[in-house]
Coordinates of C-alpha atoms in Angstrom, one line a residue:
R293 CA -21.2 37.7 -44.5
A294 CA -23.4 37.5 -41.4
E295 CA -21.7 38.0 -38.0
I296 CA -21.7 34.8 -35.9
R297 CA -22.1 35.4 -32.2
A298 CA -21.6 32.8 -29.5
T299 CA -21.7 33.0 -25.7
A300 CA -19.4 30.7 -23.8
A301 CA -20.8 29.0 -20.6
G302 CA -17.7 30.0 -18.5
R303 CA -15.7 33.1 -18.1
Y304 CA -12.3 31.6 -19.1
R305 CA -10.9 29.4 -21.8
Y306 CA -7.4 28.7 -20.6
Y307 CA -4.4 27.3 -22.5
Q308 CA -0.8 26.1 -21.6
N309 CA 0.9 23.8 -19.1
V310 CA 4.0 25.1 -17.3
C311 CA 5.8 22.0 -18.6
A312 CA 5.0 22.8 -22.2
Q313 CA 7.3 25.9 -21.8
S314 CA 10.2 23.4 -21.8
Y315 CA 8.8 20.4 -23.8
S316 CA 7.4 22.4 -26.7
F317 CA 8.1 26.2 -26.6
V318 CA 11.6 26.4 -25.4
W319 CA 13.4 27.1 -28.7
W320 CA 10.6 29.1 -30.3
D321 CA 11.4 32.4 -32.1
W322 CA 8.9 35.2 -32.5
A323 CA 7.5 33.9 -35.8
R324 CA 6.5 30.6 -34.1
W325 CA 5.1 32.3 -31.1
E326 CA 3.1 34.6 -33.3
R327 CA 1.5 31.6 -35.1
E328 CA 0.6 30.0 -31.7
I329 CA -1.0 33.2 -30.3
D330 CA -3.0 33.7 -33.5
W331 CA -4.2 30.1 -33.2
M332 CA -5.1 30.8 -29.6
A333 CA -7.2 33.8 -30.6
L334 CA -8.9 31.8 -33.4
S335 CA -9.7 29.1 -30.8
G336 CA -11.3 31.6 -28.3
I337 CA -8.5 31.2 -25.7
N338 CA -8.6 34.3 -23.4
L339 CA -6.4 33.3 -20.4
A340 CA -2.8 32.1 -20.8
P341 CA 0.7 32.3 -19.2
A342 CA 3.4 34.6 -20.5
F343 CA 6.4 33.1 -18.8
A344 CA 9.4 34.0 -21.1
G345 CA 12.1 36.2 -19.8
Q346 CA 11.4 35.7 -16.1
E347 CA 14.9 34.4 -15.3
A348 CA 16.3 37.8 -16.6
V349 CA 14.1 39.6 -14.0
W350 CA 15.0 37.1 -11.3
Q351 CA 18.7 37.5 -12.0
R352 CA 18.3 41.3 -11.6
V353 CA 16.5 40.8 -8.3
Y354 CA 19.2 38.3 -7.0
R355 CA 22.0 40.7 -8.0
N356 CA 20.2 43.5 -6.2
L357 CA 19.9 41.3 -3.1
G358 CA 23.7 40.7 -3.2
L359 CA 24.2 37.3 -4.8
N360 CA 27.1 36.9 -7.2
Q361 CA 26.9 35.5 -10.7
S362 CA 28.3 32.1 -9.8
E363 CA 25.7 31.6 -7.1
I364 CA 23.0 32.4 -9.7
D365 CA 24.6 30.1 -12.3
K366 CA 24.5 27.3 -9.7
Y367 CA 20.7 27.8 -9.5
F368 CA 19.2 28.2 -13.0
T369 CA 19.0 25.0 -15.1
G370 CA 19.6 24.9 -18.9
P371 CA 16.8 26.2 -21.2
A372 CA 15.2 22.8 -21.8
F373 CA 14.6 22.2 -18.1
L374 CA 13.5 25.6 -16.8
A375 CA 9.9 24.5 -16.2
W376 CA 11.1 22.4 -13.3
N377 CA 13.5 25.0 -12.0
R378 CA 10.6 27.4 -11.8
M379 CA 8.6 25.0 -9.7
G380 CA 11.4 24.2 -7.3
N381 CA 12.1 20.7 -8.5
L382 CA 15.5 21.1 -10.2
R383 CA 18.6 23.3 -10.2
R384 CA 21.8 23.6 -12.2
W385 CA 21.2 20.7 -14.5
A386 CA 22.3 21.5 -18.1
G387 CA 22.9 25.1 -17.1
P388 CA 24.0 27.8 -16.7
L389 CA 22.0 30.3 -18.7
P390 CA 24.2 32.4 -21.0
P391 CA 23.7 36.2 -20.8
A392 CA 22.4 36.3 -24.4
W393 CA 19.6 33.8 -23.4
H394 CA 18.2 36.4 -21.0
I395 CA 18.3 39.2 -23.6
K396 CA 16.6 37.1 -26.3
Q397 CA 13.9 35.9 -23.9
L398 CA 13.2 39.4 -22.6
Y399 CA 12.6 40.6 -26.2
L400 CA 10.4 37.7 -26.9
Q401 CA 8.3 38.3 -23.8
Y402 CA 7.7 42.0 -24.9
Q403 CA 6.3 40.7 -28.1
I404 CA 4.3 37.9 -26.6
V405 CA 2.5 40.0 -24.0
E406 CA 1.8 42.8 -26.5
R407 CA 0.3 40.4 -29.0
M408 CA -1.8 38.5 -26.4
R409 CA -3.2 41.6 -25.0
S410 CA -3.9 43.2 -28.4
L411 CA -6.1 40.1 -29.1
G412 CA -8.0 40.5 -25.9
M413 CA -6.3 37.8 -23.8
T414 CA -5.5 38.0 -20.1
T415 CA -1.8 37.2 -19.6
V416 CA -0.7 35.2 -16.5
L417 CA 2.6 36.3 -15.2
P418 CA 4.9 34.3 -12.8
A419 CA 5.1 35.2 -9.1
F420 CA 7.4 34.2 -6.2
A421 CA 6.5 30.7 -4.8
G422 CA 9.0 30.6 -2.0
H423 CA 12.0 28.8 -3.6
V424 CA 15.4 30.5 -3.3
P425 CA 19.0 29.8 -4.5
Q426 CA 21.4 28.6 -1.8
G427 CA 23.5 31.7 -2.3
I428 CA 20.9 33.9 -0.6
L429 CA 21.8 32.2 2.7
R430 CA 25.4 33.6 2.4
V431 CA 23.9 37.1 2.1
F432 CA 21.3 36.7 4.8
P433 CA 22.7 34.0 7.2
R434 CA 19.8 34.4 9.6
M435 CA 17.2 33.7 7.0
N436 CA 14.9 30.7 7.8
A437 CA 15.0 28.5 4.8
T438 CA 14.8 24.7 4.7
R439 CA 15.7 22.2 2.0
L440 CA 12.9 20.4 0.3
G441 CA 13.4 16.7 -0.5
R442 CA 14.7 15.1 -3.7
W443 CA 12.5 15.4 -6.8
S444 CA 11.7 12.4 -9.0
H445 CA 14.9 10.3 -9.6
F446 CA 17.3 13.2 -9.0
D447 CA 19.6 13.4 -5.9
C448 CA 20.6 16.6 -4.1
T449 CA 23.3 17.4 -6.7
Y450 CA 20.5 18.8 -8.9
S451 CA 17.4 19.0 -6.6
C452 CA 16.6 19.6 -2.9
I453 CA 15.9 23.3 -3.4
Y454 CA 15.6 25.7 -0.4
L455 CA 12.1 26.9 0.5
L456 CA 11.8 30.1 2.5
D457 CA 9.7 30.0 5.6
P458 CA 6.5 31.9 5.1
E459 CA 6.9 33.8 8.3
D460 CA 10.4 35.0 7.5
P461 CA 10.3 38.8 6.7
M462 CA 12.4 38.2 3.6
F463 CA 9.5 36.3 2.0
Q464 CA 7.6 39.5 1.5
V465 CA 10.7 41.5 0.5
I466 CA 11.7 39.0 -2.2
G467 CA 8.2 38.3 -3.5
T468 CA 7.1 41.9 -3.8
L469 CA 10.5 43.0 -5.2
F470 CA 10.3 40.4 -8.0
L471 CA 6.7 41.2 -8.9
K472 CA 7.2 45.0 -8.9
E473 CA 10.2 44.5 -11.2
L474 CA 8.2 42.2 -13.5
I475 CA 5.3 44.6 -13.7
K476 CA 7.6 47.5 -14.4
E477 CA 9.0 45.5 -17.3
F478 CA 5.9 43.9 -18.8
G479 CA 2.8 45.7 -17.3
T480 CA 0.1 43.4 -15.8
D481 CA -3.4 41.9 -16.2
H482 CA -3.4 41.1 -12.5
V483 CA -3.3 37.3 -12.7
Y484 CA -0.2 35.5 -11.3
S485 CA 1.0 32.0 -11.2
A486 CA 2.9 30.3 -8.4
D487 CA 3.4 26.6 -7.6
T488 CA 5.1 25.9 -4.3
F489 CA 4.5 22.2 -3.8
N490 CA 4.4 20.8 -7.4
E491 CA 5.4 17.1 -6.8
M492 CA 7.3 18.3 -3.7
T493 CA 6.1 17.2 -0.2
P494 CA 5.6 20.1 2.1
L495 CA 7.8 20.3 5.2
S496 CA 4.7 19.8 7.5
S497 CA 1.2 18.6 7.0
D498 CA -0.1 20.9 9.8
P499 CA -3.0 22.8 8.2
A500 CA -1.9 26.0 10.0
Y501 CA 1.5 25.8 8.3
L502 CA -0.1 25.2 4.8
S503 CA -2.4 28.2 5.3
R504 CA 0.6 30.3 6.3
V505 CA 2.4 29.4 3.0
S506 CA -0.5 30.3 0.7
H507 CA -1.2 33.4 2.7
A508 CA 2.4 34.5 2.4
I509 CA 2.5 34.0 -1.3
F510 CA -0.7 35.9 -1.8
R511 CA 0.4 38.7 0.4
S512 CA 3.6 39.1 -1.6
M513 CA 1.5 39.4 -4.7
T514 CA -0.8 42.0 -3.3
G515 CA 2.2 43.9 -2.0
A516 CA 3.1 44.6 -5.6
D517 CA -0.5 44.6 -7.1
P518 CA -3.5 45.1 -4.7
E519 CA -5.8 43.6 -7.4
A520 CA -3.8 40.3 -7.7
L521 CA -5.5 37.0 -8.5
W522 CA -3.5 33.8 -7.9
L523 CA -3.7 31.1 -10.6
M524 CA -2.5 27.7 -9.2
Q525 CA -2.1 24.3 -10.7
G526 CA -4.2 21.7 -8.9
W527 CA -1.9 18.9 -10.0
L528 CA -0.4 18.4 -6.5
F529 CA -3.7 17.3 -5.0
Q530 CA -4.2 14.3 -7.2
H531 CA -0.4 13.6 -7.5
Q532 CA 0.0 13.1 -3.8
P533 CA -3.5 12.3 -2.4
D534 CA -2.0 10.6 0.7
F535 CA -0.5 13.9 1.8
W536 CA -3.3 16.2 0.5
Q537 CA -6.2 15.0 2.6
P538 CA -9.3 17.3 2.7
A539 CA -8.0 19.2 5.8
Q540 CA -4.7 20.0 4.0
V541 CA -6.3 21.0 0.7
R542 CA -8.8 23.3 2.5
A543 CA -6.0 24.9 4.5
L544 CA -3.9 25.7 1.5
L545 CA -6.9 27.0 -0.5
H546 CA -8.3 29.0 2.4
G547 CA -5.0 30.9 3.1
V548 CA -6.3 33.1 0.3
P549 CA -9.5 35.1 0.3
L550 CA -12.3 33.3 -1.6
G551 CA -12.4 34.4 -5.2
R552 CA -8.8 35.7 -5.2
M553 CA -7.5 32.3 -6.4
I554 CA -8.3 30.2 -9.5
V555 CA -7.3 26.6 -9.4
L556 CA -6.6 24.6 -12.5
D557 CA -8.2 21.2 -12.1
L558 CA -5.4 20.0 -14.2
F559 CA -6.2 16.3 -15.0
A560 CA -10.0 16.6 -14.8
E561 CA -10.7 14.2 -17.7
S562 CA -9.2 11.4 -15.7
K563 CA -8.7 12.4 -12.1
P564 CA -10.9 15.4 -11.2
V565 CA -10.2 17.0 -7.9
Y566 CA -13.3 19.2 -7.6
Q567 CA -15.5 16.2 -6.8
W568 CA -13.7 15.3 -3.6
T569 CA -13.0 18.8 -2.4
E570 CA -16.5 20.3 -2.5
S571 CA -15.6 22.3 -5.6
F572 CA -12.2 23.4 -4.2
Y573 CA -13.9 24.5 -1.0
G574 CA -15.3 27.6 -2.7
Q575 CA -12.3 28.8 -4.7
P576 CA -13.1 29.2 -8.5
F577 CA -11.6 26.5 -10.7
I578 CA -11.1 25.7 -14.4
W579 CA -11.9 22.3 -15.7
C580 CA -8.8 21.3 -17.7
M581 CA -7.9 18.5 -20.1
L582 CA -4.2 17.5 -19.6
H583 CA -4.3 14.7 -22.2
N584 CA -0.5 14.5 -23.0
F585 CA 2.6 13.9 -21.0
G586 CA 6.1 14.7 -22.1
G587 CA 5.0 15.7 -25.6
N588 CA 5.0 12.0 -26.6
H589 CA 3.7 11.0 -30.0
G590 CA 1.0 8.4 -30.0
L591 CA -2.7 8.6 -31.0
F592 CA -4.7 9.0 -27.8
G593 CA -7.8 10.7 -26.4
T594 CA -10.5 10.4 -23.8
V595 CA -13.3 11.9 -26.0
E596 CA -16.2 10.6 -23.9
A597 CA -14.7 12.0 -20.7
I598 CA -14.2 15.4 -22.2
N599 CA -17.5 15.4 -24.0
H600 CA -19.4 15.0 -20.7
G601 CA -16.9 16.1 -18.0
P602 CA -17.2 19.9 -18.2
F603 CA -21.0 19.8 -18.2
A604 CA -21.1 17.5 -15.2
A605 CA -18.7 19.8 -13.3
R606 CA -20.9 22.8 -14.0
R607 CA -23.9 20.9 -12.6
F608 CA -22.0 19.8 -9.5
P609 CA -23.6 21.1 -6.2
N610 CA -22.4 24.6 -5.5
S611 CA -20.0 24.4 -8.4
T612 CA -17.3 27.1 -8.6
M613 CA -16.3 26.2 -12.2
V614 CA -15.3 29.4 -14.2
G615 CA -14.1 27.9 -17.5
T616 CA -12.4 25.1 -19.4
G617 CA -8.8 24.7 -20.3
L618 CA -6.2 22.8 -22.4
V619 CA -3.1 21.9 -20.5
P620 CA -1.0 19.4 -22.4
E621 CA 2.7 18.9 -21.3
G622 CA 3.6 19.0 -24.9
I623 CA 1.9 20.0 -28.2
E624 CA 2.1 19.2 -31.9
Q625 CA 0.3 15.9 -31.5
N626 CA -3.4 14.7 -31.7
D627 CA -4.7 17.9 -33.1
M628 CA -8.3 16.6 -33.2
V629 CA -8.6 16.3 -29.4
Y630 CA -7.6 19.9 -28.9
E631 CA -10.0 21.1 -31.6
L632 CA -12.8 19.1 -29.8
M633 CA -11.9 20.5 -26.4
N634 CA -11.8 24.0 -27.7
E635 CA -15.2 23.6 -29.2
L636 CA -16.6 22.2 -26.0
G637 CA -15.6 25.4 -24.2
W638 CA -18.3 27.1 -26.3
R639 CA -21.0 24.5 -26.0
Q640 CA -23.9 24.3 -23.6
E641 CA -24.2 20.5 -23.9
P642 CA -22.3 17.4 -25.2
L643 CA -21.8 16.9 -28.9
D644 CA -22.8 14.0 -31.1
L645 CA -19.2 12.9 -31.6
P646 CA -19.4 10.7 -34.7
S647 CA -21.1 13.5 -36.7
W648 CA -18.7 16.0 -35.2
V649 CA -15.6 14.0 -36.3
T650 CA -17.1 13.5 -39.8
R651 CA -17.4 17.3 -40.2
Y652 CA -13.9 17.7 -38.6
A653 CA -12.3 15.5 -41.4
E654 CA -14.0 17.7 -44.0
R655 CA -12.8 20.9 -42.4
R656 CA -9.4 19.6 -41.9
Y657 CA -8.8 18.4 -45.4
G658 CA -10.9 21.1 -47.2
A659 CA -13.0 18.5 -49.0
S660 CA -15.4 15.7 -48.0
N661 CA -14.2 12.2 -48.6
A662 CA -16.0 9.1 -47.5
A663 CA -12.9 7.0 -46.9
A664 CA -11.3 9.7 -44.8
A665 CA -14.5 10.2 -42.8
S666 CA -14.8 6.5 -42.1
A667 CA -11.1 6.4 -41.0
W668 CA -11.8 9.2 -38.5
R669 CA -14.9 7.5 -37.1
L670 CA -12.8 4.4 -36.5
L671 CA -10.1 6.4 -34.8
L672 CA -12.7 8.1 -32.7
R673 CA -14.1 4.9 -31.3
S674 CA -10.7 3.3 -30.7
V675 CA -7.5 5.2 -29.9
Y676 CA -9.4 8.4 -29.1
N677 CA -11.9 6.7 -26.7
C678 CA -9.8 5.6 -23.7
T679 CA -12.2 5.1 -20.8
G680 CA -11.6 4.8 -17.0
V681 CA -8.5 6.4 -15.5
C682 CA -6.3 6.9 -18.6
V683 CA -2.7 8.2 -18.3
N684 CA -1.3 8.9 -21.7
H685 CA 2.4 8.1 -21.4
N686 CA 3.5 6.3 -24.5
R687 CA 4.7 3.0 -23.1
S688 CA 5.1 1.3 -26.5
P689 CA 8.2 -0.9 -26.6
L690 CA 9.3 1.2 -29.6
V691 CA 10.2 4.1 -27.3
R692 CA 11.2 2.4 -24.1
R693 CA 14.4 0.7 -23.0
P694 CA 14.1 -2.9 -24.1
S695 CA 13.6 -5.7 -21.4
L696 CA 11.8 -9.0 -21.2
H697 CA 8.9 -7.3 -19.2
M698 CA 7.6 -4.6 -21.6
D699 CA 4.0 -3.4 -21.6
T700 CA 2.2 -4.1 -24.9
E701 CA -1.4 -3.6 -23.6
L702 CA -3.7 -1.4 -25.7
W703 CA -6.9 0.3 -24.6
Y704 CA -8.4 -0.2 -28.1
N705 CA -8.6 -2.6 -31.0
A706 CA -5.4 -2.6 -33.0
S707 CA -7.4 -3.6 -36.1
D708 CA -9.3 -0.3 -36.1
V709 CA -6.0 1.6 -36.6
Y710 CA -4.9 -0.8 -39.4
E711 CA -8.2 -0.3 -41.1
A712 CA -8.1 3.5 -40.7
W713 CA -4.6 3.4 -42.3
R714 CA -6.0 1.4 -45.2
L715 CA -8.9 4.0 -45.6
L716 CA -6.5 7.0 -45.5
L717 CA -4.4 5.5 -48.2
N718 CA -7.5 5.0 -50.3
A719 CA -8.3 8.7 -49.7
S720 CA -4.8 9.8 -50.7
T721 CA -5.5 10.0 -54.4
E722 CA -8.1 12.7 -53.7
L723 CA -6.6 14.3 -50.6
G724 CA -2.9 13.7 -51.1
S725 CA -2.1 17.4 -51.8
S726 CA -3.5 18.6 -48.5
P727 CA -0.7 19.3 -45.9
T728 CA -3.0 18.3 -43.0
F729 CA -3.8 15.0 -44.7
R730 CA -0.2 14.2 -45.3
Y731 CA 0.5 14.9 -41.6
D732 CA -2.3 12.6 -40.5
L733 CA -1.2 9.9 -42.9
V734 CA 2.3 10.0 -41.3
D735 CA 0.7 9.9 -37.8
V736 CA -1.6 7.0 -38.5
T737 CA 1.1 5.0 -40.3
R738 CA 3.4 5.8 -37.4
Q739 CA 0.8 4.4 -35.0
A740 CA 0.4 1.2 -37.1
A741 CA 4.2 0.8 -37.1
Q742 CA 4.3 1.3 -33.3
Q743 CA 1.7 -1.5 -33.0
L744 CA 3.8 -3.7 -35.3
V745 CA 6.9 -3.1 -33.1
S746 CA 4.9 -4.6 -30.2
D747 CA 4.1 -7.7 -32.2
Y748 CA 7.7 -8.2 -33.2
Y749 CA 8.8 -7.7 -29.6
L750 CA 6.4 -10.4 -28.5
S751 CA 7.8 -12.8 -31.1
I752 CA 11.4 -11.9 -30.0
R753 CA 10.5 -12.6 -26.4
S754 CA 8.7 -15.9 -26.9
A755 CA 11.5 -17.1 -29.3
F756 CA 14.1 -16.3 -26.7
Q757 CA 12.1 -17.9 -23.9
S758 CA 11.6 -21.1 -25.9
H759 CA 15.2 -21.1 -27.0
A760 CA 14.2 -20.9 -30.7
L761 CA 17.3 -19.2 -32.3
P762 CA 16.1 -19.2 -35.9
E763 CA 12.8 -17.5 -34.9
L764 CA 14.7 -15.0 -32.7
L765 CA 17.0 -14.1 -35.6
T766 CA 14.0 -13.7 -38.0
A767 CA 11.8 -11.5 -35.8
G768 CA 14.8 -9.5 -34.5
G769 CA 16.2 -9.1 -38.1
V770 CA 12.9 -7.8 -39.5
L771 CA 12.5 -5.3 -36.6
V772 CA 16.0 -4.0 -36.6
Y773 CA 16.9 -4.1 -40.3
D774 CA 13.6 -3.3 -41.9
L775 CA 10.6 -2.1 -39.8
L776 CA 12.5 0.6 -37.8
P777 CA 14.5 1.9 -40.8
E778 CA 11.2 2.1 -42.8
L779 CA 9.5 4.0 -39.9
D780 CA 12.5 6.3 -39.7
S781 CA 12.3 7.1 -43.4
L782 CA 8.5 7.7 -43.1
L783 CA 9.1 10.2 -40.3
S784 CA 12.0 11.8 -42.2
S785 CA 9.6 12.6 -45.0
H786 CA 7.6 15.2 -43.0
S787 CA 9.1 18.4 -41.4
L788 CA 7.0 18.0 -38.2
F789 CA 8.5 14.6 -37.5
L790 CA 12.2 15.5 -37.9
L791 CA 14.8 15.3 -35.1
G792 CA 16.8 17.9 -37.1
R793 CA 14.1 20.5 -36.7
W794 CA 14.2 20.2 -32.9
L795 CA 18.0 20.4 -32.8
E796 CA 18.2 23.1 -35.4
S797 CA 15.7 25.3 -33.5
A798 CA 17.9 24.9 -30.4
R799 CA 21.0 25.9 -32.2
A800 CA 19.3 28.9 -33.8
M801 CA 18.7 30.4 -30.3
A802 CA 22.5 30.5 -29.8
T803 CA 24.8 33.5 -30.4
S804 CA 28.0 31.5 -30.3
D805 CA 29.3 28.0 -31.1
R806 CA 29.6 27.2 -27.4
E807 CA 26.0 28.2 -26.8
A808 CA 24.9 26.2 -29.8
E809 CA 26.6 23.1 -28.4
Q810 CA 25.0 23.6 -25.0
Y811 CA 21.5 24.1 -26.4
E812 CA 21.8 21.1 -28.7
L813 CA 22.8 18.9 -25.7
N814 CA 19.9 20.3 -23.8
A815 CA 17.5 19.4 -26.6
R816 CA 19.0 15.9 -27.1
N817 CA 19.1 15.1 -23.4
Q818 CA 15.5 16.1 -22.8
V819 CA 14.0 13.7 -25.4
T820 CA 16.2 10.7 -24.2
L821 CA 18.0 10.5 -20.9
W822 CA 16.2 13.4 -19.2
G823 CA 19.0 13.9 -16.7
P824 CA 22.7 12.9 -16.4
S825 CA 22.1 9.2 -15.8
G826 CA 18.7 8.5 -17.4
N827 CA 16.9 9.9 -14.3
I828 CA 13.6 10.2 -16.1
L829 CA 14.6 8.1 -19.0
D830 CA 12.3 8.3 -22.1
Y831 CA 9.7 10.4 -20.3
A832 CA 9.7 12.9 -23.2
N833 CA 10.0 10.3 -25.9
K834 CA 9.3 11.4 -29.5
Q835 CA 9.0 9.5 -32.7
L836 CA 11.2 11.6 -35.0
G837 CA 13.2 10.8 -38.1
G838 CA 16.8 10.3 -36.9
L839 CA 15.8 9.5 -33.4
V840 CA 14.1 6.2 -34.4
L841 CA 17.2 5.0 -36.3
D842 CA 20.1 6.2 -34.1
Y843 CA 18.5 5.9 -30.7
Y844 CA 15.6 3.5 -30.5
G845 CA 16.9 1.4 -33.4
V846 CA 20.5 1.0 -31.9
R847 CA 19.0 0.1 -28.6
W848 CA 16.8 -2.7 -30.1
S849 CA 19.8 -3.9 -32.1
L850 CA 21.8 -4.3 -28.9
F851 CA 19.0 -6.1 -27.2
V852 CA 18.5 -8.6 -30.0
S853 CA 22.2 -9.3 -30.2
V854 CA 22.5 -9.8 -26.5
L855 CA 19.6 -12.3 -26.5
V856 CA 21.2 -14.1 -29.5
E857 CA 24.5 -14.2 -27.7
S858 CA 22.8 -15.6 -24.5
L859 CA 21.2 -18.4 -26.5
N860 CA 24.4 -19.2 -28.3
S861 CA 26.5 -19.3 -25.1
G862 CA 23.9 -20.7 -22.8
R863 CA 24.5 -17.9 -20.3
P864 CA 21.3 -16.2 -18.9
F865 CA 20.3 -12.7 -19.9
H866 CA 20.9 -10.2 -17.1
Q867 CA 18.8 -7.0 -17.3
D868 CA 21.2 -5.1 -15.0
Q869 CA 24.2 -5.9 -17.3
F870 CA 22.2 -5.0 -20.4
N871 CA 21.1 -1.7 -18.7
Q872 CA 24.7 -0.7 -18.2
A873 CA 25.6 -1.5 -21.7
V874 CA 22.6 0.2 -23.2
F875 CA 23.1 3.3 -21.1
Q876 CA 26.4 3.8 -23.0
V877 CA 24.4 3.6 -26.3
E878 CA 21.9 6.1 -25.0
R879 CA 24.5 8.5 -23.7
G880 CA 26.5 8.0 -27.0
F881 CA 23.5 9.3 -28.9
V882 CA 23.3 12.5 -26.8
Y883 CA 26.9 13.3 -27.5
N884 CA 27.3 11.9 -31.1
K885 CA 27.5 15.4 -32.7
K886 CA 25.9 14.0 -35.8
H887 CA 24.1 16.5 -38.0
Y888 CA 20.5 15.6 -38.6
P889 CA 18.7 17.3 -41.6
A890 CA 16.0 19.8 -40.8
V891 CA 14.5 19.4 -44.3
P892 CA 12.3 16.4 -45.1
A893 CA 13.3 13.9 -47.7
G894 CA 11.2 11.3 -49.7
D895 CA 7.5 11.1 -50.6
T896 CA 5.3 10.5 -47.6
L897 CA 2.5 8.8 -49.6
E898 CA 4.9 6.4 -51.4
I899 CA 6.7 5.4 -48.1
S900 CA 3.4 4.8 -46.3
R901 CA 2.1 2.7 -49.3
K902 CA 5.3 0.7 -49.3
L903 CA 5.0 0.1 -45.5
F904 CA 1.4 -0.9 -46.0
L905 CA 2.2 -3.4 -48.8
K906 CA 4.8 -5.0 -46.6
Y907 CA 3.2 -5.0 -43.2
Y908 CA -0.6 -4.6 -43.4
P909 CA -1.7 -7.5 -41.3

């Protein structure tokens, strides 16, 4: 075979979002990590974080500084929420971390960095961003640390983390101590990640203060490694644009020598930051596609934006772009978009998308099939072609707490998905034995069912509002007793759509029953309530067999019965009262201790066909 040589236009092809460490990778064993790293190598990824095991090193550093174990336990969150502990958003929730967790993660990290480096990748290690546990103030009472505000919908019970003042001498001591310890443990490729103000408002907007913070962080890195390069997420600039005006952005970026920082323009396909910051005021940046929030299922993409965005960024006046990146908050969804983005990292100009996706279908299924290719071209022009500022949170009524004001807007023609579903079923006689085809059939059928849920919701709402009890009972009955159970059995027929697989992988990390229970609660809470009281409710929603029936289904059942009761009694529907009642249902699911199978059941093709015959509009 002839050797194929290609030259990428940028130095880096980056992969991974800090949040994916919690939403997707948290329960992975080495076998699963190994597959991911091999996929990264095959995709040409050459820069990626290696974040496992850092809490073990932090614990060592905190103990050396004089903290006791209970002070450390009050700081670390449970495994499923560590991403936000690392960024100074959250503490304690769903914790503490058992000793066995640290040991397992350390060993994983050894394997991860070894494999990544052996395949020619540059690993990015974590560094000190300035956040400290409260216990440190007992040991160093004169230390100058200030509490940051609350994060998201959490109060100070679980957020309001202390930030060390950049001028405090302990800043350098802690930062350098941690990094030296980390390098001793794992070696280094000289690139470090630190996010101080991720979704956290700084204590002052004074540019001099912001420069001091970034200067202190960088100095603590070079104290341990003179060659240090700082990799920083640029999410904060577009997340809080009122705070991060040009003067503030420039100050933070210029606290570090030019060329010693790489900024990830994290959401460049929808809200690029390089355009309004003169290409990050001279610091190198990577053009990243974020694409997914919370690891939600739901067909989605911004193919036109990613097909043109990186090339426009390279041509930008005085562009400092040094590569492209994939930074989804959660993976195992919408494979096509990631394959496309990976390919664009190697291209010198945009692709002809319809012909690319036709070839993609053939590569994916190992055979060419006219119906499958047509289905993909339909999906390409519809669900995968969101234009304007697109934020892909799945807001379908299916996965949201029911109310009379739910969002059913789509950015595409629903009929294109129904037609793609029909075409894939036509292709199933030829392609039915391909595992990737079966996965896509589940995914497209799931999307069609998600659309149907919105239709039934609209029928339920209008029946209720026009006091039509028979119509309410009919629409509610079909949704609760047929459509949702059918969707659940479809999802249960494929291993990648099983709640049991997520829970089983959490329990498999444990070394005792008590740990297994804690990890399972972590896993259940993250995909539902996200916090003790539904603080970030359904942010990380998934469509999984078991979850659709026992969580979303039970919620819809309660909603329909409360509406029926309201019409029967003549008493108005109160959302607040419903929310209190439905919270008990949501919480009940997290603690139900029910065992969910981790092995699929039923024939995907048959179930999809049955759904089609019943529901195809």
